[in-house]
Amino acid sequence: MDALKRQAAARALEHVTDGMRLGLGTGSTARHFVDLLGEKVAGGLRVIGVPTSEVTRAQAEACGIPLTTLDEIDHLDLTVDGADECDHALNLIKGGGGALLREKIVAAASDRMIVIADDSKWVDALGRFPLPVEVIPFGLAATQRAIARAFAQNGVSGQMGVRKGKDGHVFVTDGGHWIVDAHLGRIGDAPRLAEALSLIPGVVEHGLFIGLARTVVLAGADGIRVIERR
Ligand code: 5RP
């Protein structure tokens, strides 16, 4: 699986050219991309990156990739990031690594987003992977009730739980927020649910990435498939 992730990352790297401003994703697949990009930078490629998490920032710095922020530049040429699920419309579930907020800000500021993944992430319908919803700790129960209502109005339901870290404590995002993971099974209309979740006070962001990915690079046992959004 790790070899497939690296193959997808290597293929995405072919889209990087000298002078590009890049969004650097988070997760085990994006980690390969940053690693390979670091090798190119060491070889003389000139790029500048905006990391989507503190973990990626630390990795990129260690690899010698020059970094900037979205306050210093007005847009990015390309973001390369992983995903937890991708459907045939190239809508995504992201946030398994807890970086969904910065990942969405960076993707939205990019001319193009390439998703890199092994082919287990390719699904007919989003929702088997628990949907991460980033919330403000204040008023958590009220926010969860509003989320449950939005689910019901969109024909989905399932268990919700506040994400815990490996140490058993509540997982806190880079932005200081919490994540509620919702086990929905199958989301019939992801764009509609995404809009409904965005309207809830207390929801900072959710892991439905609608219309952001332009290209998906999927690595599988039979090779690499590149799928473009129609
Ligand atoms: C982090 C993410 C990751 O891109 C997603 O979880 C996929 O991770 P991996 O490449 O480790 O499977 O959204 O917030």
PDB file of C-alpha atoms and ligand atoms in Angstrom:
ATOM      1  CA  MET A   1       0.000   0.000   0.000  1.00  0.00           C
ATOM      2  CA  ASP A   2       2.782   2.389   0.869  1.00  0.00           C
ATOM      3  CA  ALA A   3       4.475   1.663  -2.464  1.00  0.00           C
ATOM      4  CA  LEU A   4       1.224   2.545  -4.274  1.00  0.00           C
ATOM      5  CA  LYS A   5       0.990   5.814  -2.371  1.00  0.00           C
ATOM      6  CA  ARG A   6       4.540   6.681  -3.406  1.00  0.00           C
ATOM      7  CA  GLN A   7       3.800   5.847  -7.050  1.00  0.00           C
ATOM      8  CA  ALA A   8       0.805   8.211  -7.024  1.00  0.00           C
ATOM      9  CA  ALA A   9       2.949  10.910  -5.422  1.00  0.00           C
ATOM     10  CA  ALA A  10       5.682  10.441  -8.031  1.00  0.00           C
ATOM     11  CA  ARG A  11       3.169  10.787 -10.876  1.00  0.00           C
ATOM     12  CA  ALA A  12       1.778  14.026  -9.394  1.00  0.00           C
ATOM     13  CA  LEU A  13       5.309  15.378  -9.121  1.00  0.00           C
ATOM     14  CA  GLU A  14       5.478  15.305 -12.938  1.00  0.00           C
ATOM     15  CA  HIS A  15       3.028  18.248 -12.898  1.00  0.00           C
ATOM     16  CA  VAL A  16       5.375  20.421 -10.848  1.00  0.00           C
ATOM     17  CA  THR A  17       7.460  22.902 -12.823  1.00  0.00           C
ATOM     18  CA  ASP A  18      10.083  25.460 -11.887  1.00  0.00           C
ATOM     19  CA  GLY A  19       8.739  28.528 -10.100  1.00  0.00           C
ATOM     20  CA  MET A  20       5.466  26.970  -8.980  1.00  0.00           C
ATOM     21  CA  ARG A  21       3.703  27.947  -5.780  1.00  0.00           C
ATOM     22  CA  LEU A  22       2.469  24.720  -4.229  1.00  0.00           C
ATOM     23  CA  GLY A  23      -0.019  23.642  -1.581  1.00  0.00           C
ATOM     24  CA  LEU A  24       1.479  20.757   0.374  1.00  0.00           C
ATOM     25  CA  GLY A  25      -1.041  18.228   1.664  1.00  0.00           C
ATOM     26  CA  THR A  26      -1.146  16.183   4.845  1.00  0.00           C
ATOM     27  CA  GLY A  27      -1.255  12.435   5.495  1.00  0.00           C
ATOM     28  CA  SER A  28       0.761   9.358   4.610  1.00  0.00           C
ATOM     29  CA  THR A  29       0.332   9.803   0.820  1.00  0.00           C
ATOM     30  CA  ALA A  30       1.068  13.528   0.805  1.00  0.00           C
ATOM     31  CA  ARG A  31       4.101  12.728   2.939  1.00  0.00           C
ATOM     32  CA  HIS A  32       5.597  10.823  -0.005  1.00  0.00           C
ATOM     33  CA  PHE A  33       4.954  13.808  -2.274  1.00  0.00           C
ATOM     34  CA  VAL A  34       6.739  16.212   0.090  1.00  0.00           C
ATOM     35  CA  ASP A  35       9.590  13.753   0.402  1.00  0.00           C
ATOM     36  CA  LEU A  36       9.999  13.431  -3.393  1.00  0.00           C
ATOM     37  CA  LEU A  37       9.591  17.191  -3.858  1.00  0.00           C
ATOM     38  CA  GLY A  38      12.359  17.731  -1.316  1.00  0.00           C
ATOM     39  CA  GLU A  39      14.668  15.581  -3.454  1.00  0.00           C
ATOM     40  CA  LYS A  40      13.863  17.722  -6.508  1.00  0.00           C
ATOM     41  CA  VAL A  41      14.466  20.927  -4.554  1.00  0.00           C
ATOM     42  CA  ALA A  42      17.819  19.564  -3.417  1.00  0.00           C
ATOM     43  CA  GLY A  43      18.549  18.984  -7.107  1.00  0.00           C
ATOM     44  CA  GLY A  44      17.827  22.625  -7.981  1.00  0.00           C
ATOM     45  CA  LEU A  45      14.051  22.860  -8.590  1.00  0.00           C
ATOM     46  CA  ARG A  46      12.758  26.232  -7.394  1.00  0.00           C
ATOM     47  CA  VAL A  47       9.311  26.113  -5.797  1.00  0.00           C
ATOM     48  CA  ILE A  48       7.658  27.613  -2.762  1.00  0.00           C
ATOM     49  CA  GLY A  49       5.109  25.791  -0.628  1.00  0.00           C
ATOM     50  CA  VAL A  50       2.251  26.425   1.760  1.00  0.00           C
ATOM     51  CA  PRO A  51       1.860  23.490   4.164  1.00  0.00           C
ATOM     52  CA  THR A  52      -1.603  22.304   5.229  1.00  0.00           C
ATOM     53  CA  SER A  53      -0.571  21.281   8.751  1.00  0.00           C
ATOM     54  CA  GLU A  54       2.151  21.749  11.310  1.00  0.00           C
ATOM     55  CA  VAL A  55       3.249  18.162  10.630  1.00  0.00           C
ATOM     56  CA  THR A  56       3.730  18.933   6.941  1.00  0.00           C
ATOM     57  CA  ARG A  57       5.427  22.222   7.800  1.00  0.00           C
ATOM     58  CA  ALA A  58       8.001  20.354   9.905  1.00  0.00           C
ATOM     59  CA  GLN A  59       8.560  17.758   7.177  1.00  0.00           C
ATOM     60  CA  ALA A  60       8.900  20.374   4.424  1.00  0.00           C
ATOM     61  CA  GLU A  61      11.353  22.400   6.497  1.00  0.00           C
ATOM     62  CA  ALA A  62      13.404  19.267   7.154  1.00  0.00           C
ATOM     63  CA  CYS A  63      13.409  18.567   3.389  1.00  0.00           C
ATOM     64  CA  GLY A  64      14.621  22.091   2.605  1.00  0.00           C
ATOM     65  CA  ILE A  65      11.469  23.195   0.758  1.00  0.00           C
ATOM     66  CA  PRO A  66      11.052  26.998   0.999  1.00  0.00           C
ATOM     67  CA  LEU A  67       7.736  27.897   2.616  1.00  0.00           C
ATOM     68  CA  THR A  68       5.394  30.865   2.583  1.00  0.00           C
ATOM     69  CA  THR A  69       1.843  31.691   3.692  1.00  0.00           C
ATOM     70  CA  LEU A  70      -1.376  32.713   2.008  1.00  0.00           C
ATOM     71  CA  ASP A  71      -0.880  36.143   3.575  1.00  0.00           C
ATOM     72  CA  GLU A  72       2.299  36.618   1.591  1.00  0.00           C
ATOM     73  CA  ILE A  73       1.105  35.307  -1.797  1.00  0.00           C
ATOM     74  CA  ASP A  74      -2.334  35.668  -3.328  1.00  0.00           C
ATOM     75  CA  HIS A  75      -2.809  32.227  -4.827  1.00  0.00           C
ATOM     76  CA  LEU A  76      -1.199  28.865  -5.480  1.00  0.00           C
ATOM     77  CA  ASP A  77      -0.601  27.177  -8.817  1.00  0.00           C
ATOM     78  CA  LEU A  78      -1.136  23.647  -7.612  1.00  0.00           C
ATOM     79  CA  THR A  79      -2.040  21.726  -4.459  1.00  0.00           C
ATOM     80  CA  VAL A  80      -1.224  18.035  -4.139  1.00  0.00           C
ATOM     81  CA  ASP A  81      -2.985  16.228  -1.305  1.00  0.00           C
ATOM     82  CA  GLY A  82      -4.361  12.838  -0.315  1.00  0.00           C
ATOM     83  CA  ALA A  83      -7.975  11.900   0.405  1.00  0.00           C
ATOM     84  CA  ASP A  84      -9.919   9.428   2.498  1.00  0.00           C
ATOM     85  CA  GLU A  85     -12.502   8.834  -0.239  1.00  0.00           C
ATOM     86  CA  CYS A  86     -13.083  10.054  -3.781  1.00  0.00           C
ATOM     87  CA  ASP A  87     -16.246   9.547  -5.827  1.00  0.00           C
ATOM     88  CA  HIS A  88     -16.785   9.597  -9.603  1.00  0.00           C
ATOM     89  CA  ALA A  89     -17.528  13.349  -9.597  1.00  0.00           C
ATOM     90  CA  LEU A  90     -14.150  13.827  -7.847  1.00  0.00           C
ATOM     91  CA  ASN A  91     -15.864  14.953  -4.666  1.00  0.00           C
ATOM     92  CA  LEU A  92     -13.888  13.919  -1.610  1.00  0.00           C
ATOM     93  CA  ILE A  93     -13.985  13.083   2.044  1.00  0.00           C
ATOM     94  CA  LYS A  94     -10.883  14.467   3.729  1.00  0.00           C
ATOM     95  CA  GLY A  95      -9.803  15.058   7.286  1.00  0.00           C
ATOM     96  CA  GLY A  96      -8.836  11.586   8.436  1.00  0.00           C
ATOM     97  CA  GLY A  97      -5.555  13.185   9.498  1.00  0.00           C
ATOM     98  CA  GLY A  98      -7.357  16.092  11.119  1.00  0.00           C
ATOM     99  CA  ALA A  99      -6.054  18.790   8.769  1.00  0.00           C
ATOM    100  CA  LEU A 100      -9.256  19.414   6.800  1.00  0.00           C
ATOM    101  CA  LEU A 101      -9.580  23.129   7.599  1.00  0.00           C
ATOM    102  CA  ARG A 102      -6.166  24.189   6.349  1.00  0.00           C
ATOM    103  CA  GLU A 103      -6.392  21.641   3.539  1.00  0.00           C
ATOM    104  CA  LYS A 104      -9.624  23.194   2.280  1.00  0.00           C
ATOM    105  CA  ILE A 105      -8.337  26.780   2.582  1.00  0.00           C
ATOM    106  CA  VAL A 106      -5.198  25.838   0.645  1.00  0.00           C
ATOM    107  CA  ALA A 107      -7.090  23.836  -2.013  1.00  0.00           C
ATOM    108  CA  ALA A 108      -9.566  26.686  -2.523  1.00  0.00           C
ATOM    109  CA  ALA A 109      -6.665  29.120  -3.013  1.00  0.00           C
ATOM    110  CA  SER A 110      -5.145  26.912  -5.722  1.00  0.00           C
ATOM    111  CA  ASP A 111      -5.628  27.007  -9.479  1.00  0.00           C
ATOM    112  CA  ARG A 112      -5.597  23.224  -9.481  1.00  0.00           C
ATOM    113  CA  MET A 113      -5.833  20.411  -6.918  1.00  0.00           C
ATOM    114  CA  ILE A 114      -4.396  16.994  -7.676  1.00  0.00           C
ATOM    115  CA  VAL A 115      -5.456  14.206  -5.333  1.00  0.00           C
ATOM    116  CA  ILE A 116      -3.073  11.309  -4.873  1.00  0.00           C
ATOM    117  CA  ALA A 117      -4.290   8.008  -3.478  1.00  0.00           C
ATOM    118  CA  ASP A 118      -4.182   4.262  -3.668  1.00  0.00           C
ATOM    119  CA  ASP A 119      -7.222   2.868  -5.441  1.00  0.00           C
ATOM    120  CA  SER A 120      -8.923   1.705  -2.219  1.00  0.00           C
ATOM    121  CA  LYS A 121     -10.035   5.344  -1.842  1.00  0.00           C
ATOM    122  CA  TRP A 122     -12.133   5.271  -5.052  1.00  0.00           C
ATOM    123  CA  VAL A 123     -15.818   4.767  -4.138  1.00  0.00           C
ATOM    124  CA  ASP A 124     -19.241   4.784  -5.802  1.00  0.00           C
ATOM    125  CA  ALA A 125     -20.669   6.963  -3.038  1.00  0.00           C
ATOM    126  CA  LEU A 126     -18.987   8.892  -0.251  1.00  0.00           C
ATOM    127  CA  GLY A 127     -19.689   8.024   3.370  1.00  0.00           C
ATOM    128  CA  ARG A 128     -18.188   4.679   4.254  1.00  0.00           C
ATOM    129  CA  PHE A 129     -15.280   6.624   5.736  1.00  0.00           C
ATOM    130  CA  PRO A 130     -16.514   8.578   8.798  1.00  0.00           C
ATOM    131  CA  LEU A 131     -17.134  12.193   7.818  1.00  0.00           C
ATOM    132  CA  PRO A 132     -14.977  14.580   9.887  1.00  0.00           C
ATOM    133  CA  VAL A 133     -16.689  17.775  11.012  1.00  0.00           C
ATOM    134  CA  GLU A 134     -14.439  20.350  12.712  1.00  0.00           C
ATOM    135  CA  VAL A 135     -16.265  22.126  15.528  1.00  0.00           C
ATOM    136  CA  ILE A 136     -15.741  24.766  18.181  1.00  0.00           C
ATOM    137  CA  PRO A 137     -15.686  23.128  21.650  1.00  0.00           C
ATOM    138  CA  PHE A 138     -18.120  25.759  23.016  1.00  0.00           C
ATOM    139  CA  GLY A 139     -21.710  24.545  22.752  1.00  0.00           C
ATOM    140  CA  LEU A 140     -20.670  21.146  21.446  1.00  0.00           C
ATOM    141  CA  ALA A 141     -23.965  19.399  22.257  1.00  0.00           C
ATOM    142  CA  ALA A 142     -25.994  22.123  20.512  1.00  0.00           C
ATOM    143  CA  THR A 143     -23.735  21.903  17.461  1.00  0.00           C
ATOM    144  CA  GLN A 144     -24.051  18.110  17.386  1.00  0.00           C
ATOM    145  CA  ARG A 145     -27.866  18.389  17.549  1.00  0.00           C
ATOM    146  CA  ALA A 146     -27.786  20.812  14.612  1.00  0.00           C
ATOM    147  CA  ILE A 147     -25.490  18.447  12.699  1.00  0.00           C
ATOM    148  CA  ALA A 148     -27.886  15.545  13.374  1.00  0.00           C
ATOM    149  CA  ARG A 149     -30.788  17.656  12.045  1.00  0.00           C
ATOM    150  CA  ALA A 150     -28.799  18.478   8.895  1.00  0.00           C
ATOM    151  CA  PHE A 151     -28.095  14.770   8.434  1.00  0.00           C
ATOM    152  CA  ALA A 152     -31.794  13.889   8.834  1.00  0.00           C
ATOM    153  CA  GLN A 153     -32.841  16.599   6.356  1.00  0.00           C
ATOM    154  CA  ASN A 154     -30.378  15.106   3.878  1.00  0.00           C
ATOM    155  CA  GLY A 155     -31.453  11.509   4.328  1.00  0.00           C
ATOM    156  CA  VAL A 156     -28.456  10.258   6.307  1.00  0.00           C
ATOM    157  CA  SER A 157     -27.920   9.236   9.896  1.00  0.00           C
ATOM    158  CA  GLY A 158     -25.329   7.481  12.025  1.00  0.00           C
ATOM    159  CA  GLN A 159     -23.243   7.506  15.155  1.00  0.00           C
ATOM    160  CA  MET A 160     -21.237  10.649  15.901  1.00  0.00           C
ATOM    161  CA  GLY A 161     -18.291  10.888  18.245  1.00  0.00           C
ATOM    162  CA  VAL A 162     -15.669  13.418  19.238  1.00  0.00           C
ATOM    163  CA  ARG A 163     -12.313  12.235  17.891  1.00  0.00           C
ATOM    164  CA  LYS A 164      -9.741  11.096  20.428  1.00  0.00           C
ATOM    165  CA  GLY A 165      -5.988  11.051  19.906  1.00  0.00           C
ATOM    166  CA  LYS A 166      -3.744   8.037  20.453  1.00  0.00           C
ATOM    167  CA  ASP A 167      -3.235   9.214  24.044  1.00  0.00           C
ATOM    168  CA  GLY A 168      -6.996   8.926  24.696  1.00  0.00           C
ATOM    169  CA  HIS A 169      -7.471  12.681  25.049  1.00  0.00           C
ATOM    170  CA  VAL A 170      -9.656  14.735  22.737  1.00  0.00           C
ATOM    171  CA  PHE A 171      -7.840  15.360  19.447  1.00  0.00           C
ATOM    172  CA  VAL A 172      -7.198  19.086  18.989  1.00  0.00           C
ATOM    173  CA  THR A 173      -6.645  20.421  15.468  1.00  0.00           C
ATOM    174  CA  ASP A 174      -3.915  22.848  14.419  1.00  0.00           C
ATOM    175  CA  GLY A 175      -6.595  25.554  14.700  1.00  0.00           C
ATOM    176  CA  GLY A 176      -7.442  24.591  18.303  1.00  0.00           C
ATOM    177  CA  HIS A 177     -10.770  22.982  17.411  1.00  0.00           C
ATOM    178  CA  TRP A 178     -12.271  19.515  17.915  1.00  0.00           C
ATOM    179  CA  ILE A 179     -13.456  16.996  15.324  1.00  0.00           C
ATOM    180  CA  VAL A 180     -16.731  15.087  15.341  1.00  0.00           C
ATOM    181  CA  ASP A 181     -16.565  11.939  13.177  1.00  0.00           C
ATOM    182  CA  ALA A 182     -19.915  10.892  11.719  1.00  0.00           C
ATOM    183  CA  HIS A 183     -20.451   7.303  10.583  1.00  0.00           C
ATOM    184  CA  LEU A 184     -22.981   7.771   7.813  1.00  0.00           C
ATOM    185  CA  GLY A 185     -22.452   4.752   5.571  1.00  0.00           C
ATOM    186  CA  ARG A 186     -23.615   6.312   2.327  1.00  0.00           C
ATOM    187  CA  ILE A 187     -24.142   9.983   1.483  1.00  0.00           C
ATOM    188  CA  GLY A 188     -26.736  10.261  -1.294  1.00  0.00           C
ATOM    189  CA  ASP A 189     -26.230  13.950  -2.132  1.00  0.00           C
ATOM    190  CA  ALA A 190     -22.816  15.116  -0.902  1.00  0.00           C
ATOM    191  CA  PRO A 191     -22.960  18.671  -2.382  1.00  0.00           C
ATOM    192  CA  ARG A 192     -26.306  19.315  -0.664  1.00  0.00           C
ATOM    193  CA  LEU A 193     -25.113  17.938   2.674  1.00  0.00           C
ATOM    194  CA  ALA A 194     -21.942  20.030   2.386  1.00  0.00           C
ATOM    195  CA  GLU A 195     -24.001  23.214   2.026  1.00  0.00           C
ATOM    196  CA  ALA A 196     -26.200  22.311   4.985  1.00  0.00           C
ATOM    197  CA  LEU A 197     -23.228  21.615   7.270  1.00  0.00           C
ATOM    198  CA  SER A 198     -21.564  24.894   6.278  1.00  0.00           C
ATOM    199  CA  LEU A 199     -24.582  26.825   7.602  1.00  0.00           C
ATOM    200  CA  ILE A 200     -24.351  25.490  11.165  1.00  0.00           C
ATOM    201  CA  PRO A 201     -22.940  27.870  13.790  1.00  0.00           C
ATOM    202  CA  GLY A 202     -20.213  25.997  15.650  1.00  0.00           C
ATOM    203  CA  VAL A 203     -19.132  24.050  12.577  1.00  0.00           C
ATOM    204  CA  VAL A 204     -15.794  25.472  11.489  1.00  0.00           C
ATOM    205  CA  GLU A 205     -15.434  23.227   8.434  1.00  0.00           C
ATOM    206  CA  HIS A 206     -16.363  19.766   7.239  1.00  0.00           C
ATOM    207  CA  GLY A 207     -14.524  17.102   5.314  1.00  0.00           C
ATOM    208  CA  LEU A 208     -16.668  17.170   2.159  1.00  0.00           C
ATOM    209  CA  PHE A 209     -14.517  18.710  -0.586  1.00  0.00           C
ATOM    210  CA  ILE A 210     -16.946  19.515  -3.379  1.00  0.00           C
ATOM    211  CA  GLY A 211     -15.698  20.655  -6.775  1.00  0.00           C
ATOM    212  CA  LEU A 212     -12.148  21.262  -5.548  1.00  0.00           C
ATOM    213  CA  ALA A 213     -10.227  18.312  -6.995  1.00  0.00           C
ATOM    214  CA  ARG A 214      -9.503  18.643 -10.705  1.00  0.00           C
ATOM    215  CA  THR A 215      -7.380  15.512 -11.116  1.00  0.00           C
ATOM    216  CA  VAL A 216      -7.087  12.252  -9.202  1.00  0.00           C
ATOM    217  CA  VAL A 217      -4.044  10.032  -9.499  1.00  0.00           C
ATOM    218  CA  LEU A 218      -4.978   6.538  -8.338  1.00  0.00           C
ATOM    219  CA  ALA A 219      -2.331   3.880  -7.915  1.00  0.00           C
ATOM    220  CA  GLY A 220      -3.394   0.245  -7.930  1.00  0.00           C
ATOM    221  CA  ALA A 221      -1.990  -3.222  -8.545  1.00  0.00           C
ATOM    222  CA  ASP A 222      -2.661  -2.781 -12.283  1.00  0.00           C
ATOM    223  CA  GLY A 223      -0.859   0.552 -12.524  1.00  0.00           C
ATOM    224  CA  ILE A 224      -1.775   4.212 -12.317  1.00  0.00           C
ATOM    225  CA  ARG A 225      -5.060   5.736 -13.423  1.00  0.00           C
ATOM    226  CA  VAL A 226      -5.378   9.489 -13.900  1.00  0.00           C
ATOM    227  CA  ILE A 227      -8.949  10.777 -13.773  1.00  0.00           C
ATOM    228  CA  GLU A 228      -9.832  14.350 -14.735  1.00  0.00           C
ATOM    229  CA  ARG A 229     -12.988  16.130 -13.564  1.00  0.00           C
ATOM    230  CA  ARG A 230     -15.437  16.557 -16.428  1.00  0.00           C
TER     231      ARG A 230
HETATM  232  C1  5RP B   1      -5.634  14.649   6.324  1.00  0.00           C
HETATM  233  C2  5RP B   1      -6.256  14.139   5.095  1.00  0.00           C
HETATM  234  C3  5RP B   1      -5.513  13.100   4.339  1.00  0.00           C
HETATM  235  O1  5RP B   1      -5.259  13.556   3.064  1.00  0.00           O
HETATM  236  C4  5RP B   1      -6.352  11.866   4.273  1.00  0.00           C
HETATM  237  O2  5RP B   1      -6.661  11.485   5.598  1.00  0.00           O
HETATM  238  C5  5RP B   1      -5.639  10.736   3.547  1.00  0.00           C
HETATM  239  O3  5RP B   1      -4.541  10.328   4.305  1.00  0.00           O
HETATM  240  P1  5RP B   1      -3.610   9.126   3.864  1.00  0.00           P
HETATM  241  O4  5RP B   1      -2.862   9.589   2.681  1.00  0.00           O
HETATM  242  O5  5RP B   1      -2.737   8.899   5.078  1.00  0.00           O
HETATM  243  O6  5RP B   1      -4.502   7.955   3.575  1.00  0.00           O
HETATM  244  O7  5RP B   1      -7.304  14.530   4.676  1.00  0.00           O
HETATM  245  O8  5RP B   1      -6.476  15.547   6.981  1.00  0.00           O
END
